[in-house]
PDB file of C-alpha atoms in Angstrom:
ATOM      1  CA  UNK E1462      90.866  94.711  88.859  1.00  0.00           C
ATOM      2  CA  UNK E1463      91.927  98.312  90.099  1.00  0.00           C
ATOM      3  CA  UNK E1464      92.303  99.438  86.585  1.00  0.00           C
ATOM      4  CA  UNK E1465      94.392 102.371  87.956  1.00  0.00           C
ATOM      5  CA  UNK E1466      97.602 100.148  89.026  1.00  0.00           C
ATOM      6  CA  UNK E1467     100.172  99.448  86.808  1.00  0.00           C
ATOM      7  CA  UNK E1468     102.534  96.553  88.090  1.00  0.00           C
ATOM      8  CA  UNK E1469     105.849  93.996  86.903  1.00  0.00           C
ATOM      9  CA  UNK E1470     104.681  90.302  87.727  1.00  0.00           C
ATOM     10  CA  UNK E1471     108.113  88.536  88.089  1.00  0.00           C
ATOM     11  CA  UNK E1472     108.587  84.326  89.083  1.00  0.00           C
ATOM     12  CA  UNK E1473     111.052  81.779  87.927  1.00  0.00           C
ATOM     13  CA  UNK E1474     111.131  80.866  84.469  1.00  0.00           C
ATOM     14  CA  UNK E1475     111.265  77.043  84.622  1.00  0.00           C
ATOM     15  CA  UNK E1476     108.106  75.013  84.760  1.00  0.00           C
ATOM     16  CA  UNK E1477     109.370  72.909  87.713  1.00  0.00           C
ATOM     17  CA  UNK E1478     108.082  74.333  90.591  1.00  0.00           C
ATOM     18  CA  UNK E1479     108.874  73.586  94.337  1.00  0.00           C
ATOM     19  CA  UNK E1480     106.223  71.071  95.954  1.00  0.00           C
ATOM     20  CA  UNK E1481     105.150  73.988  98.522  1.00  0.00           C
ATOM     21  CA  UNK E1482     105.254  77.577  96.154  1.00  0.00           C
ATOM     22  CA  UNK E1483     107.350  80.151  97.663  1.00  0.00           C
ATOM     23  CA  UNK E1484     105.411  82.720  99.130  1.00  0.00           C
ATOM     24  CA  UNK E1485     104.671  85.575  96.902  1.00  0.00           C
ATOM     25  CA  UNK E1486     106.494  88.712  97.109  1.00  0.00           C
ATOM     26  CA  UNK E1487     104.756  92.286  97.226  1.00  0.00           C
ATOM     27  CA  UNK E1488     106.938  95.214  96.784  1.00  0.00           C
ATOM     28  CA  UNK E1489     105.179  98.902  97.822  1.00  0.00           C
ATOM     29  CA  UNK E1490     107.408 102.021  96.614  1.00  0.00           C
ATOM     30  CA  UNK E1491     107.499 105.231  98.307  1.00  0.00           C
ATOM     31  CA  UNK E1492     106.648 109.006  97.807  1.00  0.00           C
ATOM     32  CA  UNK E1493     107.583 110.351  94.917  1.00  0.00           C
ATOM     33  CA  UNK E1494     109.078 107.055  92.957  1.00  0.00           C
ATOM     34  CA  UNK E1495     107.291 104.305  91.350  1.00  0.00           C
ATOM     35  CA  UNK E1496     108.211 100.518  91.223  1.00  0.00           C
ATOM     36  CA  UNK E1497     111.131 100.970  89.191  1.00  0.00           C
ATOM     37  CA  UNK E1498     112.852 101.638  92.613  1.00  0.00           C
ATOM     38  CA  UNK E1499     112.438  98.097  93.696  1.00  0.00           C
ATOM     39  CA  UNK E1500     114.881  96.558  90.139  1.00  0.00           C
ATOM     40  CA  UNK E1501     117.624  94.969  92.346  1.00  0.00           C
ATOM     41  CA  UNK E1502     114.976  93.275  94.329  1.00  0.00           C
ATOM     42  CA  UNK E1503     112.835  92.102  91.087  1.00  0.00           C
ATOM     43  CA  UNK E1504     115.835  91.231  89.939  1.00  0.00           C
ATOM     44  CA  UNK E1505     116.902  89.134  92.757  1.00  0.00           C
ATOM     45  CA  UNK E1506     114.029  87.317  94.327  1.00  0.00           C
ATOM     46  CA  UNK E1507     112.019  86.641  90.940  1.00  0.00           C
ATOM     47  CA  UNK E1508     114.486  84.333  90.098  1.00  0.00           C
ATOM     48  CA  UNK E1509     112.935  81.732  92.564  1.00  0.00           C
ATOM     49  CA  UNK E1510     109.645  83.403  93.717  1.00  0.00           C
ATOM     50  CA  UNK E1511     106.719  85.298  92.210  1.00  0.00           C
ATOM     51  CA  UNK E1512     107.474  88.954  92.482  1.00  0.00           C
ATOM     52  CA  UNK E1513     105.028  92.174  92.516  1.00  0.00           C
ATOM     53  CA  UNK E1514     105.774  95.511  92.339  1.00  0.00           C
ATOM     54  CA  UNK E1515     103.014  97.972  91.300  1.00  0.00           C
ATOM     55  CA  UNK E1516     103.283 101.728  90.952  1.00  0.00           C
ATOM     56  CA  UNK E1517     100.712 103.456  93.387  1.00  0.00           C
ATOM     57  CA  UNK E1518      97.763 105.208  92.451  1.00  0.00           C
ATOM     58  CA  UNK E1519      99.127 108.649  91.125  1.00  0.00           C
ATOM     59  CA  UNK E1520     103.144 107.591  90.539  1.00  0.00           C
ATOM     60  CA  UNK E1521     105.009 106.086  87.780  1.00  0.00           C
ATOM     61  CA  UNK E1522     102.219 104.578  84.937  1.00  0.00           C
ATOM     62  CA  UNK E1523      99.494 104.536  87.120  1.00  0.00           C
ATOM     63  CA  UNK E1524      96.901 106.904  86.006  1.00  0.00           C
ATOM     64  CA  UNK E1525      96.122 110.157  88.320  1.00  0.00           C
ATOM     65  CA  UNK E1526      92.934 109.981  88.315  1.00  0.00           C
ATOM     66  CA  UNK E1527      90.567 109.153  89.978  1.00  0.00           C
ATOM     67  CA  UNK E1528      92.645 110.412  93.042  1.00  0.00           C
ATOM     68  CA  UNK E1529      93.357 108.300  96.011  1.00  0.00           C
ATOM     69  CA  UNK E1530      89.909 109.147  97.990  1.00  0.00           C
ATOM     70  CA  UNK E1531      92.166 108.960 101.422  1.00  0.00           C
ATOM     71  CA  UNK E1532      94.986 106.773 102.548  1.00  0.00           C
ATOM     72  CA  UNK E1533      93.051 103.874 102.872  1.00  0.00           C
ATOM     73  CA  UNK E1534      92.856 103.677  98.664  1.00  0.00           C
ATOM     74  CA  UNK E1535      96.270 102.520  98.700  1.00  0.00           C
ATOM     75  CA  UNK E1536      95.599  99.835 100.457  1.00  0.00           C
ATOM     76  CA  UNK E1537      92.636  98.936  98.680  1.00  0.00           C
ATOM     77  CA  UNK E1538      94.196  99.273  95.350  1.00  0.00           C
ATOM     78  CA  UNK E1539      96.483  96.405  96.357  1.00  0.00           C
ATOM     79  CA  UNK E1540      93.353  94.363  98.110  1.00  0.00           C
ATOM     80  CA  UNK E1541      91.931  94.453  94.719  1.00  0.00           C
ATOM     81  CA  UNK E1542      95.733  93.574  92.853  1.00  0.00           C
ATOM     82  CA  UNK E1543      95.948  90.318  94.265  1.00  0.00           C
ATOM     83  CA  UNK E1544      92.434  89.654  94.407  1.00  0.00           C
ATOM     84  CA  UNK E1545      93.002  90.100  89.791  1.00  0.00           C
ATOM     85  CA  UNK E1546      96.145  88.119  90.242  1.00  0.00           C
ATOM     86  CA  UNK E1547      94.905  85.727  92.343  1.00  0.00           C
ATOM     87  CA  UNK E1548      97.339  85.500  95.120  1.00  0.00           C
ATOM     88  CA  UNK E1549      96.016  84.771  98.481  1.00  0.00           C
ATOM     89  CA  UNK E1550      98.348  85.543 100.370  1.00  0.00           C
ATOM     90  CA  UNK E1551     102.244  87.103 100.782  1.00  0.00           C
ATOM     91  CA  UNK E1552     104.903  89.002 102.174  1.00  0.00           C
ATOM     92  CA  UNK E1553     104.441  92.564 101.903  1.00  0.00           C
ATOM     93  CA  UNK E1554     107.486  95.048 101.949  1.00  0.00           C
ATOM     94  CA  UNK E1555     107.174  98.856 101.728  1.00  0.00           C
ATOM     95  CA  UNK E1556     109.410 101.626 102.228  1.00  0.00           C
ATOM     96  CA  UNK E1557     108.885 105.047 103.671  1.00  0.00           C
ATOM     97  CA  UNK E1558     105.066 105.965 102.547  1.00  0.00           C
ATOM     98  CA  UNK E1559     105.276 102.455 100.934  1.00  0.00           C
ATOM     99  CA  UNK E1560     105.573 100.695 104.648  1.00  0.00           C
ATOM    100  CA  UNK E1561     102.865 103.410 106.017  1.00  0.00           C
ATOM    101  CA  UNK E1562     100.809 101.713 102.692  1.00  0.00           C
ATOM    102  CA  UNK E1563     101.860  98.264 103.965  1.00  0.00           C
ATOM    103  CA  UNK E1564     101.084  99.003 107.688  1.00  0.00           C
ATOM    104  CA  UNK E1565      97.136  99.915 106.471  1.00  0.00           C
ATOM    105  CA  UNK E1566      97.301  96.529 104.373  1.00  0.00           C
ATOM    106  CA  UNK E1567      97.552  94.614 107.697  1.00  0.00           C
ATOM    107  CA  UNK E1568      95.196  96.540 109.545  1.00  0.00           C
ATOM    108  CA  UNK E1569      92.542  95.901 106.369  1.00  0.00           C
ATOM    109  CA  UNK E1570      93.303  92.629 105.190  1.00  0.00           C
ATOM    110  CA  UNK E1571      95.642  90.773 108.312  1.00  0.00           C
ATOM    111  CA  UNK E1572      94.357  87.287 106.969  1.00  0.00           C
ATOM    112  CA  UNK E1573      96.049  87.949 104.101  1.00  0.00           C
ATOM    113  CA  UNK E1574      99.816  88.859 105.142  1.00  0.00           C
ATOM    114  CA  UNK E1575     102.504  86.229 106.061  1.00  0.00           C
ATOM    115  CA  UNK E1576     105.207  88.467 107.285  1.00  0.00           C
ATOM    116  CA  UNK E1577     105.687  92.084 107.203  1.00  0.00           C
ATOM    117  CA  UNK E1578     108.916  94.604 105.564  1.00  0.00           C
ATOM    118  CA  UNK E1579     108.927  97.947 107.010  1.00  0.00           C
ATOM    119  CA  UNK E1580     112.074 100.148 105.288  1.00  0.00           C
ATOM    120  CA  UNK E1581     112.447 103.278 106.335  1.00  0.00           C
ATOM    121  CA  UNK E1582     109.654 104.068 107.712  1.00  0.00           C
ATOM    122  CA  UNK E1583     107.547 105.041 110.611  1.00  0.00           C
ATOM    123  CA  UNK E1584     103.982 103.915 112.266  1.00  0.00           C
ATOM    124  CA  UNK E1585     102.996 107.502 113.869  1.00  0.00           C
ATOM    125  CA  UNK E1586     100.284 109.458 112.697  1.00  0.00           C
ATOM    126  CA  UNK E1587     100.976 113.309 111.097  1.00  0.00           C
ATOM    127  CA  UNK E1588     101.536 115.865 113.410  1.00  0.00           C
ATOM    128  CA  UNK E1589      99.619 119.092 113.252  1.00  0.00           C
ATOM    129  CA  UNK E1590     102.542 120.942 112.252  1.00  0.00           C
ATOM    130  CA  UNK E1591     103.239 118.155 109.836  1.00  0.00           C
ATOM    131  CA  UNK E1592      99.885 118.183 108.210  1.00  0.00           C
ATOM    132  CA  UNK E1593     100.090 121.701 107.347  1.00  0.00           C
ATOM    133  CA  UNK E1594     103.560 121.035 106.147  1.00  0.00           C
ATOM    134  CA  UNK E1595     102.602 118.050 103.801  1.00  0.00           C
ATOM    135  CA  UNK E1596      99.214 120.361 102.540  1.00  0.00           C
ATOM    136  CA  UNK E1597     101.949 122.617 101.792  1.00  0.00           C
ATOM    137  CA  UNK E1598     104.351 121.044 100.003  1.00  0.00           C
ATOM    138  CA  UNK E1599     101.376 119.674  97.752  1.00  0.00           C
ATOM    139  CA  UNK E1600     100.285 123.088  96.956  1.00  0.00           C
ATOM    140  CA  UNK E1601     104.119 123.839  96.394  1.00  0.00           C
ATOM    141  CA  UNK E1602     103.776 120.993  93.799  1.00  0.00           C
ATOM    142  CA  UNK E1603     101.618 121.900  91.893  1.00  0.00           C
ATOM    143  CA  UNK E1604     102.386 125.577  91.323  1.00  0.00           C
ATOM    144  CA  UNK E1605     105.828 124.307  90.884  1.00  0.00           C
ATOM    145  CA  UNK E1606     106.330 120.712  89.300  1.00  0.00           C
ATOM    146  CA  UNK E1607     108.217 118.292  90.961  1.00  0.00           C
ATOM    147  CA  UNK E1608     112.333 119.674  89.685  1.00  0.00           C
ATOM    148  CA  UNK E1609     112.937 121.942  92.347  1.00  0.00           C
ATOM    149  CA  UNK E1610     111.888 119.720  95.124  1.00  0.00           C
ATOM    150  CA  UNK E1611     113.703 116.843  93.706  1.00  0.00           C
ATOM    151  CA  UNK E1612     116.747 118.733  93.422  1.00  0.00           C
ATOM    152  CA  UNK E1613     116.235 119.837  97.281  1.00  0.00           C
ATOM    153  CA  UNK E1614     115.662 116.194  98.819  1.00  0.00           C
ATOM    154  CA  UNK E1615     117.955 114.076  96.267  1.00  0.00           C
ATOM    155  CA  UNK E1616     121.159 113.850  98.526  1.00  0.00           C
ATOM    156  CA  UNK E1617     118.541 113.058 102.016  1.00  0.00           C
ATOM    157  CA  UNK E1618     116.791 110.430  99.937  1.00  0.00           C
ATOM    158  CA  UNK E1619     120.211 108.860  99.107  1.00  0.00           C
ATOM    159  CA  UNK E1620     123.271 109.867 100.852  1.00  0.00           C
ATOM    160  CA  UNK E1621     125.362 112.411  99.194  1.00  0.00           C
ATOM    161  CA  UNK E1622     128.040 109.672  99.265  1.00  0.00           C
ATOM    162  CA  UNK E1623     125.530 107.001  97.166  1.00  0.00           C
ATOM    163  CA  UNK E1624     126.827 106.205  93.726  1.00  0.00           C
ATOM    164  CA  UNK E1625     126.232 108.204  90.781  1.00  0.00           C
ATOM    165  CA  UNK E1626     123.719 106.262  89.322  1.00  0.00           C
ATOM    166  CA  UNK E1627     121.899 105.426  91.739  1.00  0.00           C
ATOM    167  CA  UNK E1628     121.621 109.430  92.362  1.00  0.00           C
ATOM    168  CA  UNK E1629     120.164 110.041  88.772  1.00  0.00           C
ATOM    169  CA  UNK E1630     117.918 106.764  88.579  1.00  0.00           C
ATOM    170  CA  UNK E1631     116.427 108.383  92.171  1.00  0.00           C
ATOM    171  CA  UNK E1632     116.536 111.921  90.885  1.00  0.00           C
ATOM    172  CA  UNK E1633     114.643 110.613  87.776  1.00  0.00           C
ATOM    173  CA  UNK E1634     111.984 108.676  89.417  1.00  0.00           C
ATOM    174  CA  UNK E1635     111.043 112.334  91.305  1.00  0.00           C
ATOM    175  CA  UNK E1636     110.904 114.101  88.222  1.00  0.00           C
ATOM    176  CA  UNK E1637     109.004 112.075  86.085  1.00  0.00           C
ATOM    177  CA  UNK E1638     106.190 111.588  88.910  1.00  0.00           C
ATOM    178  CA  UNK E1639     103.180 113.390  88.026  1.00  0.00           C
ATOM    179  CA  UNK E1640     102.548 116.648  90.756  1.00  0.00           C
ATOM    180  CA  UNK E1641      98.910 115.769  90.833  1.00  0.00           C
ATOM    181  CA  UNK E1642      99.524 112.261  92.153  1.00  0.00           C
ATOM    182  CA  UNK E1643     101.927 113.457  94.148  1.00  0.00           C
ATOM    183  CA  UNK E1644      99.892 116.122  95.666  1.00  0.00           C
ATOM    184  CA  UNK E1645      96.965 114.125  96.286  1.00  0.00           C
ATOM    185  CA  UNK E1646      99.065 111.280  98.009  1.00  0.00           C
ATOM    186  CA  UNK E1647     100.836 113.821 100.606  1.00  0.00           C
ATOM    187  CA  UNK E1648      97.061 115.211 101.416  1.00  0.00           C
ATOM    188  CA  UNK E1649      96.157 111.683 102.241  1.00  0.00           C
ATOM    189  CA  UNK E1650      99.124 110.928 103.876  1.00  0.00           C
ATOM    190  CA  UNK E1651      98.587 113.622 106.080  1.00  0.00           C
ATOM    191  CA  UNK E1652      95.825 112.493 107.046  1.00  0.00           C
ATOM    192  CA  UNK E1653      96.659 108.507 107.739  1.00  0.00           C
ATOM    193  CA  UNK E1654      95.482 106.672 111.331  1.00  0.00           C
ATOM    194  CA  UNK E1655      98.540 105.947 113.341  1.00  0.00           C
ATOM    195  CA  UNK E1656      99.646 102.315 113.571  1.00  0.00           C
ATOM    196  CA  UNK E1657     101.859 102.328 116.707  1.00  0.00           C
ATOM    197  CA  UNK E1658      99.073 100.144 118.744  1.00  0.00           C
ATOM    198  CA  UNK E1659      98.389  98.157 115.531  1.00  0.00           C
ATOM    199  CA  UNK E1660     102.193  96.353 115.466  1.00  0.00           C
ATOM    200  CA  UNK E1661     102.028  95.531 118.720  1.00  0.00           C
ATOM    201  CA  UNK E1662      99.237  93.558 117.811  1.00  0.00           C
ATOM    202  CA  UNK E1663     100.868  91.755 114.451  1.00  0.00           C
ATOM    203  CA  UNK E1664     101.000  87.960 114.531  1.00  0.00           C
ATOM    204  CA  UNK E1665     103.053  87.542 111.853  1.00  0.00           C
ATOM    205  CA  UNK E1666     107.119  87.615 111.381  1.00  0.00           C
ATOM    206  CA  UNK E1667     108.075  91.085 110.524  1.00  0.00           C
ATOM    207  CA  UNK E1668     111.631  93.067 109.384  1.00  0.00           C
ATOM    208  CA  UNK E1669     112.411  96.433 109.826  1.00  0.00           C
ATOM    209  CA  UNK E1670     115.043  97.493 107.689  1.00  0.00           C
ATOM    210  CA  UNK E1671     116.882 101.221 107.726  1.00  0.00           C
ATOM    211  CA  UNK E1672     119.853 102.834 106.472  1.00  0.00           C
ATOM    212  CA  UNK E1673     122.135 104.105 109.094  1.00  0.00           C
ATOM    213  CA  UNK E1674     122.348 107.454 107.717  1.00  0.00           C
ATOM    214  CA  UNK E1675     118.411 108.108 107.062  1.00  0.00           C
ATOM    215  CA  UNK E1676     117.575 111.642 108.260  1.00  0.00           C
ATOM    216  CA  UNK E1677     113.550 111.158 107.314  1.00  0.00           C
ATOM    217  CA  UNK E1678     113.137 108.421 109.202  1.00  0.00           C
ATOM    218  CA  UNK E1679     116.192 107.507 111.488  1.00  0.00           C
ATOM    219  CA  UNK E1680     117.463 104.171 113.068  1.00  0.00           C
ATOM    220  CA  UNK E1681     115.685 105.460 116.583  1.00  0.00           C
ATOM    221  CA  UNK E1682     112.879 105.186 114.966  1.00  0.00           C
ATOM    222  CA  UNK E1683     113.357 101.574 113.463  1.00  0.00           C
ATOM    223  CA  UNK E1684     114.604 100.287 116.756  1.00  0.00           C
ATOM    224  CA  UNK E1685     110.919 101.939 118.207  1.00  0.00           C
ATOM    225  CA  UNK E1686     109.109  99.607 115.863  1.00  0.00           C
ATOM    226  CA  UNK E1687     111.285  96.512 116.507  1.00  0.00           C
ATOM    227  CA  UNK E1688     110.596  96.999 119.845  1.00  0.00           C
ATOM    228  CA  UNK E1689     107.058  97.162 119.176  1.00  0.00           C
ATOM    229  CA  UNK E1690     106.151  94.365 117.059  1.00  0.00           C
ATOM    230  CA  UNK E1691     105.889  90.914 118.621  1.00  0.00           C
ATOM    231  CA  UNK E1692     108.509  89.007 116.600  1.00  0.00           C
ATOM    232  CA  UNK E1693     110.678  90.783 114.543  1.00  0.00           C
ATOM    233  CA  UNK E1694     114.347  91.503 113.403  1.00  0.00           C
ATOM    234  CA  UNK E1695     116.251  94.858 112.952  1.00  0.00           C
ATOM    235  CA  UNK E1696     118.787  95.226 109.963  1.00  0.00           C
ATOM    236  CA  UNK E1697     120.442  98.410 110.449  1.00  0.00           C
ATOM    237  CA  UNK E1698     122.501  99.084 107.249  1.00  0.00           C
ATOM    238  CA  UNK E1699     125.630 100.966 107.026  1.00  0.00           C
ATOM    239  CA  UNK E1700     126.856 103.322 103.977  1.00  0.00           C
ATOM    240  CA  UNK E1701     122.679 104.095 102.792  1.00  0.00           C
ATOM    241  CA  UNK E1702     120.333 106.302 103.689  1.00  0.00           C
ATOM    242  CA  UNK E1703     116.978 106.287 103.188  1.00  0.00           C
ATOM    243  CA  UNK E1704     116.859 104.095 100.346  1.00  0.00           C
ATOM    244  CA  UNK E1705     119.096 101.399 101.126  1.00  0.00           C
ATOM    245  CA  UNK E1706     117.616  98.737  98.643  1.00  0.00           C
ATOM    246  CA  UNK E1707     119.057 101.060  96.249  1.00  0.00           C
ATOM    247  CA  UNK E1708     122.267 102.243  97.459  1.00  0.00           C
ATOM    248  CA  UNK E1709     123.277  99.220  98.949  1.00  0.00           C
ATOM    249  CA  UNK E1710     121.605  96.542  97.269  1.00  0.00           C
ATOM    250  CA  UNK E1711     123.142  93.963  98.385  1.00  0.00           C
ATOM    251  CA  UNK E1712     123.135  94.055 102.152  1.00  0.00           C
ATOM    252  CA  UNK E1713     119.367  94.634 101.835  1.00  0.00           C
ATOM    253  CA  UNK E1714     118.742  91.583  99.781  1.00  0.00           C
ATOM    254  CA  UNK E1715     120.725  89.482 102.197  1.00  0.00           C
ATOM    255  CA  UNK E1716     118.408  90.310 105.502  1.00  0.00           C
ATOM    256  CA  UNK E1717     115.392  90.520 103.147  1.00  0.00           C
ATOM    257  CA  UNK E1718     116.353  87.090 101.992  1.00  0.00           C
ATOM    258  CA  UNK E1719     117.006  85.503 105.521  1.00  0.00           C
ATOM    259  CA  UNK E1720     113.226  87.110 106.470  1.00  0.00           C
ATOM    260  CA  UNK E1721     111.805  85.452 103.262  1.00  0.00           C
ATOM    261  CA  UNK E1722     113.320  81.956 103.887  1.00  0.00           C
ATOM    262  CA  UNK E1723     111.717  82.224 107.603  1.00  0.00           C
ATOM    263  CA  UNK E1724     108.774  82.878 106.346  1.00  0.00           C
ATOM    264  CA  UNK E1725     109.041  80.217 103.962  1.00  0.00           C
ATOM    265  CA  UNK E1726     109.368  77.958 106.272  1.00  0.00           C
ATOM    266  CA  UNK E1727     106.237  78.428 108.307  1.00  0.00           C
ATOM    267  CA  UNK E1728     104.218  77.190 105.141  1.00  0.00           C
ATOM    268  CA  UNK E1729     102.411  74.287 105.821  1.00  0.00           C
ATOM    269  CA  UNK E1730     103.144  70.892 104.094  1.00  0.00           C
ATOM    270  CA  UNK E1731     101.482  69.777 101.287  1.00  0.00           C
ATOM    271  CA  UNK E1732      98.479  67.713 101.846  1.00  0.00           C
ATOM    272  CA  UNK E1733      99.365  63.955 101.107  1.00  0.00           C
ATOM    273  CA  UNK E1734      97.848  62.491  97.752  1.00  0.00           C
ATOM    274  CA  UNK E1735      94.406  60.927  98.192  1.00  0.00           C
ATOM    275  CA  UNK E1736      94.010  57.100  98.013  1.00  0.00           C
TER     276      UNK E1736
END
């Protein structure tokens, strides 16, 4: 197992269990939070599926070292999850860095995914100008610690509107994050392929969820993707920014729930009993 990924493992309680499994559930979180960001979905969907949501290499428990190497080690990290956990194959969902991380999952490991979740997020690669400015901001963290940025970016992460916990549960996931994890992800961020020609080649279902007040990643760039990827669905939702399974937890379950019981759907039958 990646012994550097710390992770919930959610699925129903009762023993009875559906003839055809629910497909599994794989929740990425963004840059800087951990998988504590993801409770109202854990919440919601583990009462009838199997659940994952690990904190990246660098964020929440995970340990900073050994630094992701480049982007790709995100990726891997959750190629070598499931492989420990045994699952074979599921949806993934990730938002902002998390559906960059999710994005590189497919383009490793497509045999793997059964339908995609992109929140919030966008499939271009750095700019030049934006390299320097992520290379920046990770030197900034680590003279600095992570307060002062947090304090910047809370009210464009969530909108200044959001409730008021949801503002300190956000604000506290930045602070607690560790600079050095931090750091190292933006440098390999920076750095990550782009994946617009990739979704036009995915050949599985796919959502693209954003809020419709997200200044990091706006709905023009949502619709982009939509129109990119083969067969998909938009959810654009109002009153959120750019973490809408947090401010407005319920609208995001609801299209995130529709997309799961599609997918669920395309499972094949059981094989009949032998004779």
């Amino acid at each position: 197992m990646a012994p550097f990924l710390v992770y919930e493992d959610k699925g129903p309680v009762s023993s009875r269990q559906p003839v055809v499994p629910l497909v599994p559930l794989v929740l990425v979180h963004g840059h800087p939070f951990d998988r504590t960001m993801w409770a109202p979905q854990l919440r919601t969907f583990s009462a009838a599926r199997r659940v994952i949501a690990p904190d990246l290499r660098g964020y929440g428990a995970s340990p900073t070292t050994p630094a992701v190497p480049d982007f790709s080690g995100f990726a891997r990290d959750i190629e070598a999850l499931l492989d420990e956990l045994g699952v074979e194959s599921c949806v993934l969902a990730g938002l902002s860095m998390g559906g960059q991380i999710v994005m590189d999952c497919y383009r490793l490991f497509p045999e793997r995914v059964r339908g995609l979740v992109l929140a919030d997020t966008f499939p271009s690669a750095e700019t030049p100008q934006g390299v320097r400015d992520r290379d920046a901001m990770a030197d900034r963290l680590l003279a600095e610690g992570m307060r002062g940025y947090a304090d910047e970016v809370l009210e464009r992460m969530v909108a200044p509107y959001a409730p008021a916990e949801v503002k300190t549960h956000v604000h506290r996931m930045m602070t607690a994050t560790s600079p050095e994890g931090a750091a190292a992800a933006l440098r390999a961020r920076a750095r990550r392929p782009d994946y617009n020609a990739l979704l036009t080649r995915v050949t599985v279902p796919a959502l693209v969820v954003v809020g419709a007040d997200d200044t990091y990643t706006p709905v023009s760039d949502a619709r982009a993707m939509h129109a990119a990827l083969p067969d998909a669905a938009l959810h654009v939702i109002e009153g959120s920014a750019h973490m809408p399974n947090l401010e407005r937890p319920a609208e995001f379950d609801t299209a995130l729930a529709e997309f799961l019981a599609r997918v669920d759907e395309r499972q094949p039958s059981p094989a009949p009993p032998r004779l």
